[in-house]
Structures are given as C-alpha cells and as structure tokens.
Coordinates of C-alpha atoms and ligand atoms in Angstrom, one line a residue:
Chain A
M1 CA 35.0 39.2 17.8
I2 CA 37.1 36.3 16.7
E3 CA 38.8 34.3 19.3
F4 CA 41.3 31.5 18.8
R5 CA 41.9 29.4 22.0
S6 CA 44.9 27.1 21.7
V7 CA 43.9 26.0 18.2
S8 CA 45.7 23.1 16.6
A9 CA 44.8 22.0 13.1
S10 CA 45.8 19.6 10.4
Y11 CA 44.7 18.5 7.0
D12 CA 45.5 14.8 7.7
A13 CA 46.2 13.0 10.9
E14 CA 49.9 12.6 10.3
T15 CA 51.1 16.2 9.9
P16 CA 49.9 19.0 12.2
V17 CA 49.9 22.4 10.5
L18 CA 49.0 24.7 13.4
H19 CA 50.2 24.3 17.0
E20 CA 48.2 25.8 19.8
V21 CA 47.5 29.2 18.2
S22 CA 45.8 31.8 20.4
F23 CA 44.8 35.3 19.6
T24 CA 41.7 37.6 19.8
I25 CA 40.5 40.0 17.0
E26 CA 38.3 42.7 18.3
D27 CA 35.4 44.2 16.2
G28 CA 36.7 46.9 13.9
D29 CA 40.3 45.8 14.0
F30 CA 42.5 45.7 10.9
V31 CA 44.9 42.7 11.4
A32 CA 47.6 41.5 8.9
F33 CA 48.9 38.0 9.1
V34 CA 52.5 37.7 7.8
G35 CA 55.1 35.0 7.6
T36 CA 56.9 32.6 5.3
N37 CA 55.2 30.4 2.7
G38 CA 53.6 27.4 4.4
A39 CA 53.6 29.1 7.8
G40 CA 49.9 28.3 8.2
K41 CA 48.4 31.7 7.4
S42 CA 45.8 30.4 4.9
T43 CA 45.0 27.5 7.3
T44 CA 44.3 30.1 10.1
M45 CA 42.0 32.0 7.7
R46 CA 40.1 28.8 6.8
L47 CA 39.5 28.2 10.5
M48 CA 37.8 31.5 10.8
N49 CA 34.8 30.6 8.7
G50 CA 34.6 26.9 9.6
L51 CA 36.0 25.6 6.3
L52 CA 38.4 23.7 8.5
E53 CA 37.7 22.5 12.0
P54 CA 40.3 22.6 14.7
T55 CA 41.7 19.3 15.9
A56 CA 42.2 20.8 19.3
G57 CA 41.1 24.1 20.9
E58 CA 38.3 26.3 19.8
V59 CA 37.6 29.1 17.3
L60 CA 34.9 31.4 18.6
L61 CA 33.0 33.8 16.5
D62 CA 31.2 36.3 18.7
G63 CA 31.4 33.7 21.4
T64 CA 30.0 30.8 19.4
P65 CA 32.3 28.0 18.4
T66 CA 32.5 27.8 14.6
T67 CA 32.0 24.0 14.8
Q68 CA 28.4 24.7 15.8
L69 CA 27.6 26.5 12.6
R70 CA 28.0 25.5 9.0
T71 CA 30.2 27.5 6.7
S72 CA 27.2 28.4 4.5
Q73 CA 25.6 29.9 7.6
L74 CA 28.8 31.7 8.6
A75 CA 28.9 33.2 5.1
A76 CA 26.4 35.9 6.2
R77 CA 28.9 37.0 8.9
V78 CA 32.3 36.4 7.4
G79 CA 33.2 37.3 3.9
F80 CA 36.1 35.3 2.6
L81 CA 38.4 36.1 -0.3
F82 CA 40.4 33.2 -1.5
Q83 CA 44.1 33.3 -2.5
N84 CA 43.1 32.3 -6.1
P85 CA 40.2 34.3 -7.6
D86 CA 39.6 31.7 -10.3
R87 CA 38.3 29.2 -7.6
Q88 CA 35.6 31.7 -6.7
I89 CA 34.4 33.1 -10.0
C90 CA 31.7 30.8 -11.5
C91 CA 29.2 33.0 -13.3
N92 CA 28.8 34.0 -16.9
T93 CA 28.7 37.8 -16.4
V94 CA 30.2 40.2 -13.9
R95 CA 26.7 41.1 -12.7
D96 CA 25.7 37.5 -12.0
E97 CA 29.0 37.0 -10.2
L98 CA 28.3 39.9 -7.9
L99 CA 24.7 38.7 -7.3
F100 CA 25.9 35.1 -6.6
G101 CA 26.4 35.5 -2.9
F102 CA 22.9 37.0 -2.4
K103 CA 21.4 34.2 -4.4
A104 CA 23.3 31.6 -2.4
Q105 CA 22.0 33.1 0.8
G106 CA 18.5 33.6 -0.5
R107 CA 18.6 37.4 -0.3
A108 CA 18.5 38.3 -4.0
D109 CA 16.0 41.1 -3.8
A110 CA 15.7 44.6 -5.2
Q111 CA 18.0 45.9 -2.4
A112 CA 20.6 43.4 -3.4
E113 CA 20.4 44.5 -7.0
A114 CA 20.8 48.1 -6.0
K115 CA 23.9 47.2 -4.1
V116 CA 25.3 45.3 -7.1
D117 CA 24.6 48.2 -9.4
A118 CA 26.3 50.6 -7.0
I119 CA 29.5 48.5 -6.8
I120 CA 29.6 48.0 -10.6
E121 CA 29.5 51.8 -10.9
R122 CA 32.1 52.3 -8.2
F123 CA 34.6 49.8 -9.5
G124 CA 34.0 50.7 -13.1
F125 CA 33.2 47.1 -14.2
D126 CA 31.5 46.2 -17.4
A127 CA 28.4 44.5 -16.1
D128 CA 28.0 42.1 -19.0
A129 CA 31.6 41.1 -19.4
E130 CA 32.7 37.5 -19.2
P131 CA 34.6 37.2 -15.9
F132 CA 37.1 34.6 -17.1
L133 CA 38.2 36.8 -19.9
L134 CA 39.1 39.7 -17.7
N135 CA 42.8 40.3 -16.9
R136 CA 44.3 39.0 -13.6
G137 CA 44.0 42.3 -11.7
T138 CA 40.3 42.8 -12.7
R139 CA 39.5 39.2 -11.8
Q140 CA 41.0 39.8 -8.4
L141 CA 39.1 43.0 -8.1
L142 CA 35.8 41.3 -9.1
A143 CA 36.4 38.5 -6.5
L144 CA 37.0 41.2 -3.9
A145 CA 34.0 43.2 -5.0
S146 CA 31.7 40.1 -4.8
I147 CA 32.8 39.8 -1.1
I148 CA 32.5 43.5 -0.3
V149 CA 29.0 43.8 -1.8
M150 CA 27.7 41.4 0.8
E151 CA 28.6 43.9 3.6
T152 CA 29.5 41.2 6.1
P153 CA 30.7 42.5 9.5
V154 CA 34.0 40.6 9.1
V155 CA 36.1 40.1 5.9
V156 CA 38.9 37.6 5.7
L157 CA 41.2 38.3 2.8
D158 CA 43.9 35.8 1.7
E159 CA 46.6 37.7 -0.1
P160 CA 44.3 40.3 -1.8
T161 CA 47.1 42.1 -3.6
T162 CA 49.5 39.3 -4.6
G163 CA 50.2 39.4 -8.4
L164 CA 48.7 42.8 -8.9
D165 CA 50.7 45.8 -10.3
F166 CA 51.1 48.8 -8.1
R167 CA 48.1 50.7 -9.4
E168 CA 45.7 47.7 -9.0
C169 CA 47.2 47.0 -5.6
A170 CA 46.5 50.6 -4.4
K171 CA 43.0 50.4 -5.8
V172 CA 42.3 47.2 -3.9
M173 CA 43.8 48.4 -0.7
D174 CA 41.9 51.7 -0.8
V175 CA 38.7 49.8 -1.1
I176 CA 39.7 47.7 1.9
A177 CA 40.7 50.7 3.9
E178 CA 37.4 52.4 3.2
M179 CA 35.5 49.3 4.4
H180 CA 37.5 49.3 7.5
A181 CA 36.8 53.0 8.1
Q182 CA 33.1 52.2 7.9
G183 CA 33.5 49.7 10.7
T184 CA 34.2 46.3 9.0
T185 CA 36.7 44.1 10.8
V186 CA 39.5 43.3 8.3
V187 CA 41.7 40.2 8.6
M188 CA 44.3 40.0 5.8
V189 CA 47.1 37.8 4.8
C190 CA 49.8 39.8 3.0
H191 CA 53.4 39.2 1.9
D192 CA 54.0 42.9 1.0
M193 CA 55.4 44.6 4.1
E194 CA 54.9 48.0 2.6
V195 CA 51.2 47.4 2.3
V196 CA 51.1 45.9 5.8
G197 CA 52.9 49.0 7.2
D198 CA 50.6 51.4 5.3
Y199 CA 47.3 49.8 6.2
A200 CA 47.3 47.3 9.1
K201 CA 46.7 48.4 12.7
R202 CA 48.0 45.1 14.1
V203 CA 50.3 42.4 12.8
V204 CA 50.4 38.7 13.7
A205 CA 53.6 37.0 12.5
M206 CA 53.6 33.2 12.0
T207 CA 56.3 30.6 11.4
A208 CA 55.9 26.9 11.1
G209 CA 52.3 26.9 12.4
R210 CA 53.0 29.1 15.5
V211 CA 52.4 32.7 16.3
V212 CA 55.9 34.3 16.9
A213 CA 54.8 37.9 17.3
D214 CA 51.5 39.7 17.8
G215 CA 51.2 43.4 18.4
L216 CA 50.6 46.9 17.0
T217 CA 52.1 47.2 13.5
F218 CA 54.9 49.5 14.4
Q219 CA 55.9 47.3 17.3
V220 CA 56.1 44.1 15.3
L221 CA 57.8 45.7 12.4
R222 CA 60.5 47.0 14.7
D223 CA 61.0 43.9 16.8
P224 CA 64.3 42.3 15.7
A225 CA 63.4 38.9 17.3
A226 CA 60.0 38.8 15.5
L227 CA 61.5 39.9 12.2
H228 CA 64.1 37.3 12.4
A229 CA 61.8 34.5 13.5
A230 CA 59.3 35.2 10.7
H231 CA 61.9 36.0 8.1
L232 CA 60.5 39.5 7.4
L233 CA 62.0 42.5 5.8
P234 CA 60.4 45.6 7.4
P235 CA 59.2 48.4 5.2
Q236 CA 61.8 51.0 4.4
V237 CA 60.1 53.6 6.5
S238 CA 60.3 51.3 9.5
Q239 CA 64.0 50.6 8.7
I240 CA 64.8 54.4 8.6
S241 CA 62.9 55.0 11.9
M242 CA 64.8 52.1 13.5
M243 CA 68.1 53.5 12.3
L244 CA 67.3 57.0 13.5
V245 CA 66.4 55.8 16.9
E246 CA 69.6 53.7 17.0
R247 CA 71.7 56.8 16.3
N248 CA 69.9 59.1 18.6
A249 CA 68.4 57.4 21.7
E250 CA 66.4 60.6 22.5
L251 CA 64.1 59.9 19.6
A252 CA 62.9 56.6 21.2
D253 CA 60.0 58.4 22.9
T254 CA 58.9 60.4 19.9
A255 CA 56.5 59.7 17.1
I256 CA 59.5 59.0 14.8
A257 CA 59.9 55.6 16.6
Q258 CA 56.3 54.7 15.7
A259 CA 56.0 55.7 12.1
N260 CA 55.1 53.1 9.6
T261 CA 54.0 55.2 6.7
V262 CA 55.8 58.0 4.8
E263 CA 53.1 60.5 5.9
A264 CA 53.4 59.5 9.6
M265 CA 57.2 59.8 9.3
L266 CA 56.9 63.3 7.7
D267 CA 54.5 64.4 10.4
A268 CA 56.7 63.0 13.1
M269 CA 59.8 64.7 11.8
Q270 CA 58.1 68.0 11.5
E271 CA 56.8 67.7 15.0
Q272 CA 60.3 66.9 16.2
E273 CA 61.8 69.9 14.4
E274 CA 59.3 72.2 16.0
A275 CA 60.0 70.7 19.4
V276 CA 63.7 71.2 18.9
S277 CA 63.3 74.8 17.7
H278 CA 61.0 75.6 20.6
G279 CA 63.0 73.8 23.2
Chain B
M1 CA 48.2 10.9 3.3
A2 CA 48.3 9.1 -0.1
K3 CA 46.1 10.7 -2.7
F4 CA 43.9 8.9 -5.2
L5 CA 46.0 7.0 -7.8
E6 CA 49.2 8.7 -6.5
Y7 CA 52.5 6.7 -6.3
V8 CA 53.3 5.3 -2.9
P9 CA 57.0 4.7 -2.4
G10 CA 58.0 1.2 -1.3
D11 CA 60.1 -1.8 -1.9
S12 CA 57.6 -4.6 -2.3
F13 CA 57.8 -7.2 -5.1
L14 CA 55.2 -5.2 -7.0
H15 CA 57.3 -2.0 -6.7
R16 CA 60.4 -3.9 -8.0
M17 CA 58.6 -5.4 -11.0
N18 CA 59.1 -4.0 -14.5
P19 CA 56.4 -1.5 -15.3
V20 CA 55.5 -3.2 -18.6
A21 CA 55.3 -6.6 -16.8
K22 CA 53.0 -5.0 -14.2
V23 CA 50.6 -3.7 -16.7
L24 CA 50.7 -7.0 -18.6
C25 CA 50.0 -9.0 -15.5
A26 CA 47.1 -6.6 -14.5
L27 CA 45.6 -7.0 -17.9
L28 CA 46.0 -10.8 -17.8
I29 CA 44.2 -10.9 -14.4
S30 CA 41.4 -8.8 -15.8
I31 CA 41.1 -11.1 -18.8
A32 CA 41.0 -14.1 -16.5
C33 CA 38.1 -12.4 -14.6
F34 CA 36.1 -12.1 -17.9
C35 CA 36.9 -15.6 -19.0
T36 CA 34.7 -17.2 -16.4
G37 CA 31.5 -16.5 -14.5
N38 CA 32.4 -18.9 -11.7
L39 CA 31.8 -17.0 -8.5
I40 CA 34.3 -19.1 -6.5
F41 CA 37.1 -18.4 -9.0
L42 CA 36.3 -14.6 -8.9
V43 CA 36.4 -14.6 -5.1
A44 CA 39.7 -16.4 -5.3
V45 CA 41.0 -13.7 -7.6
L46 CA 39.7 -11.0 -5.3
I47 CA 41.5 -12.6 -2.4
L48 CA 44.7 -12.8 -4.5
D49 CA 44.2 -9.1 -5.3
F50 CA 44.1 -8.2 -1.6
V51 CA 47.0 -10.5 -0.7
M52 CA 49.1 -8.6 -3.3
A53 CA 47.9 -5.2 -2.1
A54 CA 48.6 -6.2 1.5
R55 CA 52.1 -7.4 0.5
C56 CA 53.0 -3.9 -0.6
G57 CA 51.2 -2.2 2.3
M58 CA 48.3 -1.0 0.3
A59 CA 45.4 -2.9 1.8
R60 CA 43.7 0.3 2.8
Q61 CA 43.8 1.8 -0.7
A62 CA 42.6 -1.5 -2.2
A63 CA 39.7 -1.6 0.2
G64 CA 38.8 1.9 -0.8
L65 CA 39.0 1.0 -4.4
A66 CA 36.9 -2.1 -4.0
K67 CA 34.2 0.0 -2.3
A68 CA 34.3 2.6 -5.1
V69 CA 34.1 0.1 -7.9
A70 CA 31.4 -1.9 -6.1
I71 CA 29.3 1.2 -5.8
F72 CA 30.0 2.1 -9.4
S73 CA 28.9 -1.4 -10.6
I74 CA 25.6 -1.4 -8.6
L75 CA 23.8 -0.3 -11.7
L76 CA 25.1 -3.1 -13.8
A77 CA 24.3 -5.5 -11.0
L78 CA 20.8 -4.2 -10.9
I79 CA 20.4 -4.9 -14.7
A80 CA 21.8 -8.4 -14.2
L81 CA 19.4 -8.9 -11.3
L82 CA 16.3 -7.9 -13.2
G83 CA 17.4 -9.3 -16.6
T84 CA 18.7 -12.8 -15.7
P85 CA 15.7 -15.0 -14.9
R86 CA 17.5 -18.0 -13.4
G87 CA 17.3 -20.5 -10.6
P88 CA 14.4 -21.0 -8.1
V89 CA 11.8 -18.2 -8.5
L90 CA 11.8 -15.6 -5.7
V91 CA 9.9 -12.6 -7.2
T92 CA 7.9 -12.6 -10.4
L93 CA 8.3 -9.6 -12.7
P94 CA 6.1 -8.5 -15.6
W95 CA 8.9 -9.6 -18.0
G96 CA 10.2 -12.6 -16.1
Y97 CA 11.3 -13.2 -12.6
I98 CA 14.1 -12.7 -10.0
G99 CA 15.5 -16.1 -8.9
I100 CA 18.4 -17.2 -6.8
G101 CA 20.4 -17.4 -10.0
S102 CA 19.7 -13.7 -10.7
I103 CA 21.1 -12.8 -7.3
V104 CA 24.2 -14.9 -8.0
A105 CA 24.5 -13.2 -11.4
A106 CA 24.3 -9.7 -9.8
I107 CA 27.0 -10.6 -7.2
T108 CA 29.1 -12.1 -10.0
V109 CA 29.0 -8.8 -11.9
I110 CA 30.2 -6.8 -8.9
M111 CA 32.8 -9.4 -8.0
R112 CA 34.2 -9.5 -11.5
L113 CA 34.5 -5.7 -11.8
V114 CA 36.1 -5.3 -8.4
A115 CA 38.5 -8.2 -8.9
C116 CA 39.6 -7.0 -12.3
A117 CA 39.8 -3.3 -11.4
I118 CA 42.0 -3.6 -8.3
P119 CA 45.1 -4.8 -10.2
L120 CA 44.7 -2.1 -12.8
F121 CA 44.5 0.6 -10.2
L122 CA 47.2 -1.0 -8.0
V123 CA 49.6 -0.5 -10.9
M124 CA 49.2 3.2 -10.5
Y125 CA 50.0 3.1 -6.8
V126 CA 53.2 1.0 -7.2
T127 CA 54.6 2.6 -10.3
Q128 CA 56.1 6.0 -10.8
M129 CA 54.4 7.7 -13.8
N130 CA 57.8 8.5 -15.3
D131 CA 58.9 4.9 -15.2
L132 CA 55.6 3.8 -16.7
A133 CA 56.0 6.2 -19.7
N134 CA 59.7 5.5 -20.2
S135 CA 59.5 1.7 -20.0
F136 CA 56.6 1.6 -22.5
C137 CA 58.6 3.8 -24.7
K138 CA 61.8 1.7 -24.5
I139 CA 60.3 -1.8 -24.4
V140 CA 57.1 -1.6 -26.4
H141 CA 58.3 1.4 -28.5
V142 CA 55.2 3.4 -27.8
L143 CA 55.8 7.0 -29.1
Y144 CA 56.8 9.0 -26.0
K145 CA 54.2 11.6 -27.1
Y146 CA 51.4 9.1 -26.4
A147 CA 52.9 7.6 -23.3
F148 CA 53.3 11.2 -21.9
T149 CA 49.7 12.0 -22.8
F150 CA 48.5 9.1 -20.9
T151 CA 50.6 9.6 -17.8
S152 CA 49.8 13.3 -17.6
A153 CA 46.1 12.5 -17.9
V154 CA 46.4 10.2 -14.9
H155 CA 48.6 12.7 -13.2
F156 CA 45.9 15.4 -13.5
I157 CA 43.2 13.4 -11.8
P158 CA 44.2 14.3 -8.3
V159 CA 44.9 17.9 -9.4
F160 CA 41.4 18.1 -10.8
M161 CA 39.9 16.6 -7.6
N162 CA 41.8 19.1 -5.6
D163 CA 40.6 21.9 -7.8
M164 CA 37.0 20.8 -7.5
S165 CA 37.1 20.6 -3.7
G166 CA 38.7 24.1 -3.7
I167 CA 36.0 25.5 -5.9
M168 CA 33.3 23.9 -3.7
E169 CA 34.9 25.4 -0.7
A170 CA 34.9 28.8 -2.3
Q171 CA 31.2 28.6 -3.0
T172 CA 30.5 27.2 0.5
A173 CA 32.2 30.3 1.9
R174 CA 29.8 32.4 -0.1
G175 CA 26.8 30.7 1.4
V176 CA 26.1 27.7 -0.9
A177 CA 25.0 24.8 1.3
F178 CA 26.2 21.6 -0.4
D179 CA 24.1 19.3 1.6
G180 CA 20.6 17.9 1.3
G181 CA 19.4 15.6 -1.4
M182 CA 21.4 14.2 -4.3
V183 CA 19.4 16.2 -6.9
K184 CA 19.9 19.4 -5.1
R185 CA 23.6 18.7 -4.7
I186 CA 24.0 18.0 -8.4
R187 CA 22.1 21.1 -9.3
L188 CA 24.4 23.2 -7.2
M189 CA 27.5 21.5 -8.6
V190 CA 26.7 22.0 -12.3
P191 CA 27.6 25.7 -12.4
L192 CA 30.9 24.9 -10.8
C193 CA 31.9 22.9 -13.8
V194 CA 32.6 26.2 -15.5
P195 CA 35.5 27.3 -13.3
L196 CA 36.7 23.7 -13.2
L197 CA 36.7 23.5 -17.0
I198 CA 38.4 26.9 -17.3
S199 CA 41.1 26.1 -14.8
S200 CA 41.7 22.7 -16.5
V201 CA 42.0 24.2 -19.9
R202 CA 44.3 26.9 -18.6
K203 CA 46.4 24.3 -16.8
T204 CA 46.6 21.9 -19.7
N205 CA 47.5 24.7 -22.1
S206 CA 50.3 26.0 -19.9
A207 CA 51.6 22.5 -19.2
A208 CA 51.7 21.9 -23.0
I209 CA 53.5 25.1 -23.7
A210 CA 56.0 24.5 -20.8
A211 CA 56.8 21.0 -22.2
E212 CA 57.2 22.5 -25.7
V213 CA 59.7 25.2 -24.6
R214 CA 61.7 22.6 -22.7
G215 CA 62.3 20.6 -25.9
F216 CA 59.6 18.0 -25.6
N217 CA 59.6 17.3 -29.4
L218 CA 63.3 16.4 -29.4
R219 CA 62.6 13.5 -27.1
T220 CA 62.9 10.0 -28.6
C221 CA 62.7 6.5 -27.1
Q222 CA 66.5 6.5 -26.5
S223 CA 66.3 9.7 -24.4
G224 CA 65.9 8.0 -21.0
Y225 CA 69.0 7.1 -19.0
K226 CA 67.3 4.3 -17.2
D227 CA 66.9 0.8 -18.7
Y228 CA 64.1 -1.5 -17.9
P229 CA 65.3 -5.1 -18.2
F230 CA 62.9 -8.0 -17.6
T231 CA 64.0 -10.0 -14.5
G232 CA 63.2 -13.5 -13.3
L233 CA 60.6 -12.0 -11.1
D234 CA 58.8 -10.4 -14.1
V235 CA 58.9 -13.7 -16.1
R236 CA 57.6 -15.7 -13.2
A237 CA 54.8 -13.2 -12.6
I238 CA 53.7 -13.2 -16.2
V239 CA 53.8 -17.0 -16.4
A240 CA 51.6 -17.1 -13.2
C241 CA 49.1 -14.7 -14.7
V242 CA 49.0 -16.6 -18.0
L243 CA 48.3 -19.8 -15.9
L244 CA 45.5 -17.9 -14.2
V245 CA 43.9 -17.2 -17.5
A246 CA 44.2 -20.8 -18.5
V247 CA 42.7 -21.9 -15.2
A248 CA 39.8 -19.5 -15.8
I249 CA 39.1 -21.0 -19.2
V250 CA 39.3 -24.5 -17.9
V251 CA 37.0 -23.7 -15.0
N252 CA 34.6 -22.2 -17.4
V253 CA 34.5 -25.3 -19.6
L254 CA 34.6 -28.0 -16.9
V255 CA 32.6 -26.6 -14.0
P256 CA 28.9 -26.2 -14.8
P257 CA 27.2 -23.0 -13.6
L258 CA 25.4 -23.2 -10.2
F259 CA 22.1 -22.3 -11.7
Ligands
LIG1 N1 44.6 21.1 1.4 C1 45.7 20.8 2.0 N2 46.0 19.5 2.2 C2 47.2 19.1 2.9 N3 48.1 20.0 3.3 C3 47.9 21.3 3.1 C4 46.7 21.7 2.4 N4 46.7 23.1 2.4 C5 47.9 23.4 3.0 N5 48.6 22.4 3.4 C6 49.9 22.4 4.1 O1 49.7 23.1 5.3 C7 50.8 24.0 5.6 C8 50.4 25.4 5.8 O2 49.8 25.8 4.6 P1 49.1 27.2 4.4 O3 48.5 27.2 3.1 O4 48.3 27.5 5.6 O5 50.4 28.2 4.4 P2 50.5 29.8 4.1 O6 51.1 30.4 5.3 O7 49.1 30.3 3.6 O8 51.5 29.8 2.9 P3 51.5 30.7 1.6 O9 52.2 32.0 2.0 O10 52.4 29.9 0.6 O11 50.1 30.9 1.1 C9 51.8 23.8 4.4 O12 52.8 22.9 4.8 C10 50.9 23.1 3.3 O13 51.7 22.2 2.6
LIG2 MG1 48.3 31.0 1.8

C-alpha cells in the first residue's frame, strides 16, 4: 500500500511543485495519473520510491515512510520505469541489461538467469543485440522488460507508451495488464486517454501540483469539472456514453453510463436491448 | 535556482560591460595572478574578485566556485608543499624538507588558481552566450562557426550534468547504491559513461543537424542586429586591469619573497 499524506515537494526552495497531495493506493490496484505537462505527475512518481523526499507531509510504503529507506533498498519493492528509456539502459547487450537489476541488488543467481531467459523468449528479444542500436519502441520495451523481470510487488511507470506506435503500445499495455492480473500493483502516468480508459481501474487527475479528481476510471472520465480542470479529452467511448445518458436519462443507472471500453459498451448495449425487449 | 555556469539576469556594471571587454579583463586579471607569487597581492585580487561578484549579486556562486577550484587545486598544492624546500625546516623528507616556505608556496598555488579562475567563470554568469558569440564575431571577427562551437560547448555543460544525475537516478531506482567509498562509487559510475556518451553524441548530432537545416552556414559576422560598442565603462575597466598587471609585475620585482 502506498499512502501520500499531505505531501508537498519541490526541487529547489523557491518553487514548490506539489501542494499537499493526499491519496492511497491499495495493493493490486491499477491507477493512472493524468494531467497537463508540468502538472507534477513525474514528481509524484519519484516520491514513491524515495528518489525525491517530500518537503512536508509523508509518503508511506506499507506503513514505512520512504525517507527511512534508501532508494536502492526500495528497488526490491518498487520497480520504476523512467520517462526516457535511454537514461536507464546502460549495458552492452540486451541480456546484460535484463540482468542488471539482479546484479545491482546482489541476486544474480541461476533463478535470475532463468527469469531473464524466459522474458527474452516472451518479448522476442535478440539476447546479444546492442541495446542502444534498437529502435525506439524496442528500447522502451527493453526498459519495461528489465523492470518486469524483477517481479516487484509495485511497478511505477512514467509514460510507458509515449512515442510508441499503436502496435508497440498495445504490446506494452498487454504486458502491463497481465502483470496486474497476476497481482502486481500498477501506478502509471499516461497522456493517452484511450489507454487510460481501456486499462486503468482508477484515475487521479492533477493540475499545477494538486490532485483535482480521484476516483474510478469511468467516474473521473465523465466528471465535467475534473475534465475541465485537468484539460482532459475523454476517450470516445466515454463521450458516447455521456451523450447517450444526456439524451435518455433512464440510462443513467445502467452499465452504459459506466462503460470505458468498446467491449464494455457493446455488452452494456446488448444487456440494455435485452432488458427493453423483456420489459 | 541558478545552475552551474548559467546566465543570471541582472543590471550590475558587469552585466552592462561589453562581452569582449569582460573576457579581456578576466584574462588580464588571470595574467596578473601569474605575474607574481606575492601572497598579499593574490589575497587582494581574491578580495577584488569577491567584491565584484557581490556587486552583481553573485557572491554565493563565487563562493561555490572558489570552493570547487580550491578542491581541484589541492593536488597541485600538495606537489608544491612536497617539492619546494624553503624556509625554516618543519619536517624532513627523504628528498628534502617541508618548511614554512613550502606551506606558503602551497597556499599561494591555491590562492592563485582561485583568484584567477573566479573572474573567468564569473564572465559566464553575467554574459548571455548569444552576446558572447555575437560580440566576438563582430568586434574580434572570430568566425561565427568557432564562436558558436565554444558557446554551445559551455551551454551543454549543465545539460550533461543534468543527464548524468538522471542516469544515476535511474540506476539507483534499480538498486545500485551510490554510496560508500570513493573507489566503489567510481567503479559504479564507469558503466554509466556509456549512456551518457550515447545521449551526448545523439544530442550533439541532432543539434548540429537542426542548426544546419535552419541555415547556419549562411550566417556571417554581419548577421546580428545588435551592435556591441565599447563604452567609457569598458575602457575604464580595461585600463584598471592593465594597471593591475603592471602592479603585479612591479610587486614581483620590488618586493622580495617572504622565504
Ligand atoms: N529536476 C528538476 N529540477 C527542477 N524543476 C523540475 C525538475 N523536474 C521537474 N521540474 C519542474 O517541476 C514541475 C513538475 O514537473 P513534472 O516532471 O512532475 O511534470 P509532469 O506532470 O510529469 O509533466 P510531463 O507531462 O511533461 O512529463 C515542472 O514545472 C517542472 O519544470
Ligand atoms: Mg513527466
């Protein structure tokens, strides 16, 4: 569990970047942080593994303040994907890169090697390739894979899909969804509302260093005040569901008013049709 | 917060001086420092440095610089300490001795480097890189290509420092503990030079291409709108610095060394 208690933060004494941010992320949750450029999303992420210390308030990881632990110690519990994969990649081969985390934490044993081999197989990497010569999408995927392979209970992902084409984006998100299905807590920053609508269970919207909305994905993506405050354009499915409810108030209590994804919308409409034909 | 070697806006006399005059004065002050080994003179120059820095609100940066340069020059000071047997003997060494004169020599090395480095770095804080490149181009007729190369090199220093700290953060987040002894720290940092180098080459390459497609080669010394005339202030400053060099030479000739 990650708990923010009135956390303020800044990079230098003069300009505060976060103002009294509070929220709790339960184990096994899938939370997306959304908001404008410079809203403080990356800053919030950095607070979660102690890369940054709050100037006021507390960040608790399973009840322990992050200030009591070093980031290198937290690494065993929180996997962190940076916005820029090139900051993270530092080894000469894909295989070494995937093993790096284990080596850093002193856990590079046969078990670790087996995990690395499995993930190379699964992502279809070339184990001996030079990471810096891979294309942008594959570098991003490699950075993500080197976080996943550590199997930390929490992963924090700063814009895992930015700059990827649709196919690569779907590949990355499917891996993340699978991790979540297996019980990993996922915290993700994302600018793509379609991705947020499709995958996240909960959305926290930020503007200018403050949380302006925090709730289930379908609630936040339909909350006009939150959308306006965080300058968000909801996914098209949410827009359609909003319009449908606007035209026909009776739908407000049905699944149509809660659908974020195309599948959910289809199911909801079918259900509604059946209800109408029976009723 | 002001970054390392990054322009700090202001309206002090140093800000208002001509960029070429600033560089010339800084060089003259450095030359003066090397013209004499008189400790009192060097301390006076150091005080002058700090007065100038304080006048343009940069005392904090100057103090930081002084500290950095002093640490940097410790090695040289050590060589001076061990290799200048002078004055009353304090410790005998297999090849000579350390005397009071040796200590003075070591302090002089540090003082000299700090006193001559501060003005040179101060120039960066009070001059916009564009002005520096353009004025050298217009007044000294340095080819813009070279002026630009210099200014972008300086400009990239904070960028690289930022990159390096970002890369170190990324490795910390994966469990690398960057603390403990110096040797261990350096061993951990060596592999990080790869991503730093790669990101630098990528950045430099794309910056060069971006400059090229924007017509960089068409640029001549006459391309700038702004003129950089010398004013009375510049002339007075240069004359003062020339006098400083003269004083340094005179001191060196007339005042005998302490030991
Ligand atoms: N290392 C740093 N030093 C100083 N200020 C910083 C630093 N990193 C970020 N900031 C500032 O903090 C504020 C919040 O930045 P942050 O990176 O958290 O935003 P963000 O929500 O992640 O934006 P984006 O969507 O562009 O990634 C910005 O105003 C930014 O300029
Ligand atoms: Mg960010």
